Tab-separated table of C-alpha atoms in Angstrom:
chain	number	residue	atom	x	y	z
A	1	UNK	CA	58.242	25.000	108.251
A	2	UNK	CA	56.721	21.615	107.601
A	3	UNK	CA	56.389	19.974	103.675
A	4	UNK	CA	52.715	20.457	104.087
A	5	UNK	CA	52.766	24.064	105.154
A	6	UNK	CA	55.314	24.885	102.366
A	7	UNK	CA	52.968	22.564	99.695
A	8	UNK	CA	50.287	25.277	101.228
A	9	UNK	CA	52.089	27.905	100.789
A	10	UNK	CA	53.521	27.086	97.175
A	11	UNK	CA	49.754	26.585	96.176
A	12	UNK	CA	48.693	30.073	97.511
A	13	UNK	CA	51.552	31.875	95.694
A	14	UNK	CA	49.859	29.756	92.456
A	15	UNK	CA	46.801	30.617	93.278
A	16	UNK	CA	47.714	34.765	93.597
A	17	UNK	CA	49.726	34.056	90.121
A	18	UNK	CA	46.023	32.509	88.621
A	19	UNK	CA	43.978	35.556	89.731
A	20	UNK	CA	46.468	37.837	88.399
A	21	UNK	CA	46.763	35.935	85.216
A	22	UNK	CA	42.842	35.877	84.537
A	23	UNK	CA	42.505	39.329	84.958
A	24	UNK	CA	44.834	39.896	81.563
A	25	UNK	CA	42.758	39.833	78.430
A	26	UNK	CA	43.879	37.828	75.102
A	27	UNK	CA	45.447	39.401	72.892
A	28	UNK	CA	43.533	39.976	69.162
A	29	UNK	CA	45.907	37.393	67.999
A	30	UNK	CA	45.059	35.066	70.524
A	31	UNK	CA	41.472	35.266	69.974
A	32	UNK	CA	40.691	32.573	67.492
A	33	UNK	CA	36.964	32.403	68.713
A	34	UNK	CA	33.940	35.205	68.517
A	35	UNK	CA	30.410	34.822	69.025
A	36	UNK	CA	29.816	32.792	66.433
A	37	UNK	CA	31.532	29.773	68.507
A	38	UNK	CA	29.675	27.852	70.509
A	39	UNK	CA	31.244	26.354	73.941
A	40	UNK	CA	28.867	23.647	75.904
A	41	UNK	CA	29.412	22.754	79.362
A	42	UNK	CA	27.738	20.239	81.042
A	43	UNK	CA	26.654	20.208	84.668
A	44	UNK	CA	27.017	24.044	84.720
A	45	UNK	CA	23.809	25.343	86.975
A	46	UNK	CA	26.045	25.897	90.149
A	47	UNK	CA	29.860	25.289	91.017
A	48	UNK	CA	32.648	25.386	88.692
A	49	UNK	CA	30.356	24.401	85.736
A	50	UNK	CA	28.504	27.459	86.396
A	51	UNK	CA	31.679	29.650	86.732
A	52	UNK	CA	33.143	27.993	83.719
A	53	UNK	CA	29.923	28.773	81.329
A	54	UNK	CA	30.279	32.345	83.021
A	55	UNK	CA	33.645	33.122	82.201
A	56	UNK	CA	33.600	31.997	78.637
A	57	UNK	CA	30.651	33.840	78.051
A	58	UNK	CA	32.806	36.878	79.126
A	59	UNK	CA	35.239	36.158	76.803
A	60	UNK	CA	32.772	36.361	74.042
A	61	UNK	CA	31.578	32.685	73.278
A	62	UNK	CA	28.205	31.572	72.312
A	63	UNK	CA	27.599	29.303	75.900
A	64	UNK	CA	25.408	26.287	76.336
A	65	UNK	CA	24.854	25.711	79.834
A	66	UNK	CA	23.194	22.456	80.559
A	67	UNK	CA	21.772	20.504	83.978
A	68	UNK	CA	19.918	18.072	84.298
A	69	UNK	CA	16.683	20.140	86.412
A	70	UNK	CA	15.322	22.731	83.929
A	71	UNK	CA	14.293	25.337	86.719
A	72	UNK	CA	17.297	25.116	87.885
A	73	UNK	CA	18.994	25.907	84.312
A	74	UNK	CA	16.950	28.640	83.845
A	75	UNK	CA	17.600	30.002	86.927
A	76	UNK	CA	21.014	29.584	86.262
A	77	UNK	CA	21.164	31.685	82.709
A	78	UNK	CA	18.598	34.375	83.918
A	79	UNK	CA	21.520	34.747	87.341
A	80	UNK	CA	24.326	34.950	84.360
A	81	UNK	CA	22.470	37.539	82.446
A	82	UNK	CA	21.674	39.822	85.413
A	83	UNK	CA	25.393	39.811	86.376
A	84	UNK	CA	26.966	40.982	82.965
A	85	UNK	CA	24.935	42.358	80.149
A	86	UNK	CA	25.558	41.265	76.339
A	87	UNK	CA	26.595	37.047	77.702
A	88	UNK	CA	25.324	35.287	75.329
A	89	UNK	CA	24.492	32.405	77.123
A	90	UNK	CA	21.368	29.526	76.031
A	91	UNK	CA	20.161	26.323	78.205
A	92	UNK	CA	18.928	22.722	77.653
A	93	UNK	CA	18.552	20.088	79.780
A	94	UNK	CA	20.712	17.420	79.560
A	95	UNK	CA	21.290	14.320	81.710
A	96	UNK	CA	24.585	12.635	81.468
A	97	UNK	CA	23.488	9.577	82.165
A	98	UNK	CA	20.424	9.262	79.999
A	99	UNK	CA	21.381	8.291	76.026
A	100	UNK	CA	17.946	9.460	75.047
A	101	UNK	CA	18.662	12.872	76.691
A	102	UNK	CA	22.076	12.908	75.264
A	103	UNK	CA	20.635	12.346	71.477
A	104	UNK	CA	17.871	14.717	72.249
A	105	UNK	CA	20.739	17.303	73.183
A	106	UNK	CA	22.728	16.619	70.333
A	107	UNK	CA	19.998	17.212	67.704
A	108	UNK	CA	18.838	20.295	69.849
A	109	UNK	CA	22.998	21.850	68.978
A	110	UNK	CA	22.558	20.586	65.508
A	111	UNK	CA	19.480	22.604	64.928
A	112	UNK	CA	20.373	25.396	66.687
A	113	UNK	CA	24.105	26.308	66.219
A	114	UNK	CA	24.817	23.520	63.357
A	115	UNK	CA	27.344	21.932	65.471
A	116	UNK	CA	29.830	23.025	68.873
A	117	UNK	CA	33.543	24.136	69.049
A	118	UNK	CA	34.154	23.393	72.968
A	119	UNK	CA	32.741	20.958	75.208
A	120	UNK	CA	33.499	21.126	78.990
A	121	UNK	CA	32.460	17.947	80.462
A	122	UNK	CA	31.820	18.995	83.864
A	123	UNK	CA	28.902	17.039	85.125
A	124	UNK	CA	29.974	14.785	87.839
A	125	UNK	CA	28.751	13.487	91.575
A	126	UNK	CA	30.667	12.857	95.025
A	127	UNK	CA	29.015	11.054	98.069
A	128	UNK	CA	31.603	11.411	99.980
A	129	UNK	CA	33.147	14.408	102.816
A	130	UNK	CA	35.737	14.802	104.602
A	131	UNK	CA	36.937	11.735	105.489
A	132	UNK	CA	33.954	9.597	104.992
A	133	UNK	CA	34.586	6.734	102.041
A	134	UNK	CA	31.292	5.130	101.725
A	135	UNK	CA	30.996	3.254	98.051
A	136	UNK	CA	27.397	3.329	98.502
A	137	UNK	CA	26.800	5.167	95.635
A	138	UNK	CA	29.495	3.809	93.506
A	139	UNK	CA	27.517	3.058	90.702
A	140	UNK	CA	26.189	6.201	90.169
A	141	UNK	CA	29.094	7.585	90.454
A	142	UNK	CA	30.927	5.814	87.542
A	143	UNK	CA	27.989	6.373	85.827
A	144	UNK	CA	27.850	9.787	85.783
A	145	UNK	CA	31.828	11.105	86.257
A	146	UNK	CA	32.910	8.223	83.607
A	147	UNK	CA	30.136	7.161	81.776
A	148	UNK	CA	28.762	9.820	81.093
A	149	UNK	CA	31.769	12.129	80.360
A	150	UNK	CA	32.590	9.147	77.395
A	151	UNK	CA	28.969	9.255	76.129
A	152	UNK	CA	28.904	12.696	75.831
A	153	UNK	CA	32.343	12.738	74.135
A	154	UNK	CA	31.168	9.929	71.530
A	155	UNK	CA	27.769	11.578	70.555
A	156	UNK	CA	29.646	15.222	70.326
A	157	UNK	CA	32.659	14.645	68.104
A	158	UNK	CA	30.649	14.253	64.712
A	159	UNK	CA	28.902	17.529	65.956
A	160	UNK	CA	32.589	19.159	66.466
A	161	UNK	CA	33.113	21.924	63.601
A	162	UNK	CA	35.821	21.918	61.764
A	163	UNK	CA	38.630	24.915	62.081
A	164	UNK	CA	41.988	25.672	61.294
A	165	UNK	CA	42.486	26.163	65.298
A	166	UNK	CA	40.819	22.972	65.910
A	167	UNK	CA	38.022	21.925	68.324
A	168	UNK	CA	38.492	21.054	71.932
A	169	UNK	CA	37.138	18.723	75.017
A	170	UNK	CA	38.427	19.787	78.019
A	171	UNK	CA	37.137	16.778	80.904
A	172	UNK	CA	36.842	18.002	84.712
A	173	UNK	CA	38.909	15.502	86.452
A	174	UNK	CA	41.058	14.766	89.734
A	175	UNK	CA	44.421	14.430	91.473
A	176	UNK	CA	42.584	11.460	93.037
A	177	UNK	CA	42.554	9.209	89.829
A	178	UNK	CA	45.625	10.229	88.774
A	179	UNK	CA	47.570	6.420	88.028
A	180	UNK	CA	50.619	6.994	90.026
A	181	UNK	CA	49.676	9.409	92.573
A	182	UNK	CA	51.361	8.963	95.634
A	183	UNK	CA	48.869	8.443	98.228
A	184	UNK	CA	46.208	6.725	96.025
A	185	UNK	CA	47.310	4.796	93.880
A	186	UNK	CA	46.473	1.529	92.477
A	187	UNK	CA	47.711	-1.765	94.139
A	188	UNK	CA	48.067	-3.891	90.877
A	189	UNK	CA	50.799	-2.387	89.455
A	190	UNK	CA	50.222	-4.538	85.868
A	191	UNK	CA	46.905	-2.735	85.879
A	192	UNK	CA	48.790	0.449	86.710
A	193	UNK	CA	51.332	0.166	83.248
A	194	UNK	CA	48.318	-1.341	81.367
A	195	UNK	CA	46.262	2.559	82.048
A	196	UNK	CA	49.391	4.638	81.808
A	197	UNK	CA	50.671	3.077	78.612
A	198	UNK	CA	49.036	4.536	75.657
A	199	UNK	CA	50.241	1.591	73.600
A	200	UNK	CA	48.425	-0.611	75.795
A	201	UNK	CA	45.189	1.785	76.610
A	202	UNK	CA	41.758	0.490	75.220
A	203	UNK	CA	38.315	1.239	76.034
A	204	UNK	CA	37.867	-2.528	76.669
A	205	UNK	CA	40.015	-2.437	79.499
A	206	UNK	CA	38.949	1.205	81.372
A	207	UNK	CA	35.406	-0.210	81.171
A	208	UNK	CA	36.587	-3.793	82.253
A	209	UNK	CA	38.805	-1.878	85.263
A	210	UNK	CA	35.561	0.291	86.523
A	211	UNK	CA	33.632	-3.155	86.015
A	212	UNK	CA	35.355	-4.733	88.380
A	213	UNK	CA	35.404	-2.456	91.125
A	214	UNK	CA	31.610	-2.058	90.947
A	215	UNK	CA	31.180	-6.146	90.820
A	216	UNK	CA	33.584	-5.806	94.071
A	217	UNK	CA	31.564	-3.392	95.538
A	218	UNK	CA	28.436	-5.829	94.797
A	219	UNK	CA	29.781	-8.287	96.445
A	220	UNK	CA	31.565	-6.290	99.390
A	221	UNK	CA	35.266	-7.528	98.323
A	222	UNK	CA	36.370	-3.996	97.006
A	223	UNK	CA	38.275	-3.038	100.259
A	224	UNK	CA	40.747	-6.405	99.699
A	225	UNK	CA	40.803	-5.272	95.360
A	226	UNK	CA	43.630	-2.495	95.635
A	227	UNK	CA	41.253	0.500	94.605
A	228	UNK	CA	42.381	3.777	95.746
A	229	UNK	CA	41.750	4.371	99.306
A	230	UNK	CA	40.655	8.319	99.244
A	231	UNK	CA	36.975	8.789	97.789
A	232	UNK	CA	37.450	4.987	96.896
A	233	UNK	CA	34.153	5.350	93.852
A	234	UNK	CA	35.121	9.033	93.003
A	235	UNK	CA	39.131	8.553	92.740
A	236	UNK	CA	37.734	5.191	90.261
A	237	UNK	CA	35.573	7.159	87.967
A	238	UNK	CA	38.344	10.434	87.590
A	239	UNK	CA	40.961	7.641	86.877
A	240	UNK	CA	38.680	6.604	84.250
A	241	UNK	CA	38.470	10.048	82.581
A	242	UNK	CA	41.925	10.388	82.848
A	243	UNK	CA	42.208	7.143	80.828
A	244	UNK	CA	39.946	8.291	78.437
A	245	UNK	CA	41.696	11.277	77.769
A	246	UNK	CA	44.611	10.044	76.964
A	247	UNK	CA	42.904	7.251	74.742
A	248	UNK	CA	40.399	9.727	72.469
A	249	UNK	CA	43.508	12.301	72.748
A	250	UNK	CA	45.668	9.325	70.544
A	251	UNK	CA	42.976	8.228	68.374
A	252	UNK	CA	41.863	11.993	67.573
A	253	UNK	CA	45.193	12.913	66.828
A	254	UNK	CA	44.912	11.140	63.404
A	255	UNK	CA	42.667	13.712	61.660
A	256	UNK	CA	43.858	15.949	59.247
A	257	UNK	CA	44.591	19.587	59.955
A	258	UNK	CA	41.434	21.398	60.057
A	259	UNK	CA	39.465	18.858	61.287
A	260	UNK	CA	41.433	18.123	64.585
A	261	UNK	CA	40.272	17.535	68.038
A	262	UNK	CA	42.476	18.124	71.184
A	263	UNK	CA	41.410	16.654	74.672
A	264	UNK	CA	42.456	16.964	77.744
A	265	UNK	CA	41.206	17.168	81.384
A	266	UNK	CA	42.222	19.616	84.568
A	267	UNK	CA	42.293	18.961	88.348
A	268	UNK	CA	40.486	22.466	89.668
A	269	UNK	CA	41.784	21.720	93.188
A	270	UNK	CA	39.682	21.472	96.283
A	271	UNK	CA	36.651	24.328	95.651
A	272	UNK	CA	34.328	25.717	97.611
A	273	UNK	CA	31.055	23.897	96.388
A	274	UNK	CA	28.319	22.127	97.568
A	275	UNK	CA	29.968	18.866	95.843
A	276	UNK	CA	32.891	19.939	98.902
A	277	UNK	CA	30.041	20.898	101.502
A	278	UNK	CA	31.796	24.373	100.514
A	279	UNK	CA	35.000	22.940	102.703
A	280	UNK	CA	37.311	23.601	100.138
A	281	UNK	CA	40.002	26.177	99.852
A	282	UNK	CA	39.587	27.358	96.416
A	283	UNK	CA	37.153	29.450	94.756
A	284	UNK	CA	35.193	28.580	91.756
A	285	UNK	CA	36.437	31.600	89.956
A	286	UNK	CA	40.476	30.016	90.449
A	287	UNK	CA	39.097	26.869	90.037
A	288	UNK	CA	37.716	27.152	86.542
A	289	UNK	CA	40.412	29.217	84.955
A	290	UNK	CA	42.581	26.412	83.652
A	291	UNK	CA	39.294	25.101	82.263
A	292	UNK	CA	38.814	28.003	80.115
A	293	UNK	CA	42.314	28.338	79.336
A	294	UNK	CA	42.604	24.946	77.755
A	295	UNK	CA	38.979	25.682	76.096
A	296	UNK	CA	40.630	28.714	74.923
A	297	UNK	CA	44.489	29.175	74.303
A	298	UNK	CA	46.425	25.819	73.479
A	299	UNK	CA	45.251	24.999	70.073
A	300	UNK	CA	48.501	26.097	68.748
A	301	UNK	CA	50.992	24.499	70.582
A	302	UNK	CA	48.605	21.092	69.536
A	303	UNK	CA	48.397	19.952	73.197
A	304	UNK	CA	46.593	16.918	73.209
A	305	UNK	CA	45.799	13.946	75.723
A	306	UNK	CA	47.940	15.996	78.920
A	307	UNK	CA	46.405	16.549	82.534
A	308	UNK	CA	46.625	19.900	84.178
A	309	UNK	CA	46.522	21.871	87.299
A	310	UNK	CA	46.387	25.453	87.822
A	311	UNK	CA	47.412	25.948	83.933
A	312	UNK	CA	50.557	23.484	84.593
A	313	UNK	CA	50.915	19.816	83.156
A	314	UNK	CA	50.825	17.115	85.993
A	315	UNK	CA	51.593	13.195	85.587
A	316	UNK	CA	48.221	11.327	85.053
């Protein structure tokens, strides 16, 4: 048997172990949250944002599913409601990438609900399939996976209620931006430390890093700059989030109890979407479970600023 047909076949016995794990219900001492708490999750009209908002509906949250086409929101709630009676499940348009929208959005929640417990940042685009690695749409790209996943974070964290269990951001990321990955990794290996060292990590310097791919991308030098050479603008933006992560995770970490804030992001493998042309080998329903479970179960253990896969810690 080759390593890539065991690596399959590992994942697959993984993936059995995930469905049979999601099918258990939390114990009443596990359930911290009712309907009173309110989980949002961007980019959650179709895909794993969709399945995400669905299954933490069905565990009995209060779910904001957001997008940024409002026909296509509604649809989206009104297709959740039909398939299990009782979700309590609300929309607003949001776009990720719009601060206007975002401040609309935030004094919509504040109104509404008074604040949010969970946000599942979960909007995000890809250009690129199969082996195509056009940077054509870089900047939107960063925009939206990175950007926008930091915006949102920023403008939601004076909305996060206080709890004893804490609140939680939970960031849809990727193997792909992961620092020291083995096949895409960056070339500057300074630059590489710099992003994995937390003593080292700074805004300034994840925004100067992204800035200088897209200026190399301007002026068609990015293939010579040592980016990663899989989904070259999409690995860029997920190592970004990663980044992030880990910095808000640190900075967060210095709130009293009650008021904390844990963060971290997931890798939900290769799904069958329309961001994968629906090539991947991983339903949405696998796929979002270790979104949910971080949204849901690690409060007490105080995990904070770690990257996951299939409900397992991975190196960033």
């Amino acid at each position: 048997m080759t390593n890539k047909e065991k690596a399959r076949e590992r994942r697959e016995k993984r993936m059995q172990e995930i469905s049979l794990l999601r099918t258990i219900p939390y114990s009443d001492h596990q359930r911290w949250w009712s309907s009173d708490n309110v989980a949002v999750v961007t980019g959650s009209n179709r895909g794993i944002g969709l399945e995400i908002a669905r299954q933490l509906a069905s565990h009995g949250l209060t779910v904001v599913l957001t997008a940024r086409n409002v026909n296509a929101g509604v649809e989206a709630v009104t297709s959740l409601r039909h398939q299990e009676e009782g979700l309590k499940v609300d929309f607003h348009q949001l776009d990720v990438t719009d601060s206007s929208s975002i401040k609309e959005f935030g004094c919509w929640i504040k109104q509404t609900f008074g604040g949010l417990d969970i946000l599942v940042n979960n909007a995000g685009v890809n250009y690129n399939l199969g082996s195509d690695n056009s940077v054509e749409f870089a900047e939107t790209v960063v925009s939206t996976n990175y950007h926008g996943t930091k915006n949102m974070i920023k403008a939601m964290i004076p909305l996060m209620r206080p709890s004893p269990q804490g609140a939680r951001i939970v960031n849809v990321s990727s193997r792909l931006g992961r620092v020291y990955g083995r096949r895409n990794r960056l070339a500057n290996v300074e630059l590489r430390d710099q992003l994995s060292n937390p003593d080292s990590l700074t805004e300034e310097l994840i925004d100067r890093t992204v800035s200088t791919f897209i200026d190399q991308v301007k002026d068609g030098t990015w293939e010579s700059g040592g980016w990663p050479q899989t989904f070259t603008d999409y690995s860029m933006s997920k190592l970004a989030v990663n980044a992030y992560t880990r910095m808000m995770a640190k900075e967060l970490s210095t709130r009293q109890e009650g008021e904390k804030i844990y963060v971290n992001s997931f890798c939900p493998g290769w799904v069958k979407t329309a961001m994968t042309g629906f090539a991947g080998n991983m339903s949405p329903e696998d796929a979002a479970d270790t979104g949910v479970w971080l949204s849901l179960v690690l409060s007490q253990e105080a995990v904070t600023g770690k990257f996951f896969a299939e409900r397992r810690e991975i190196n960033f």
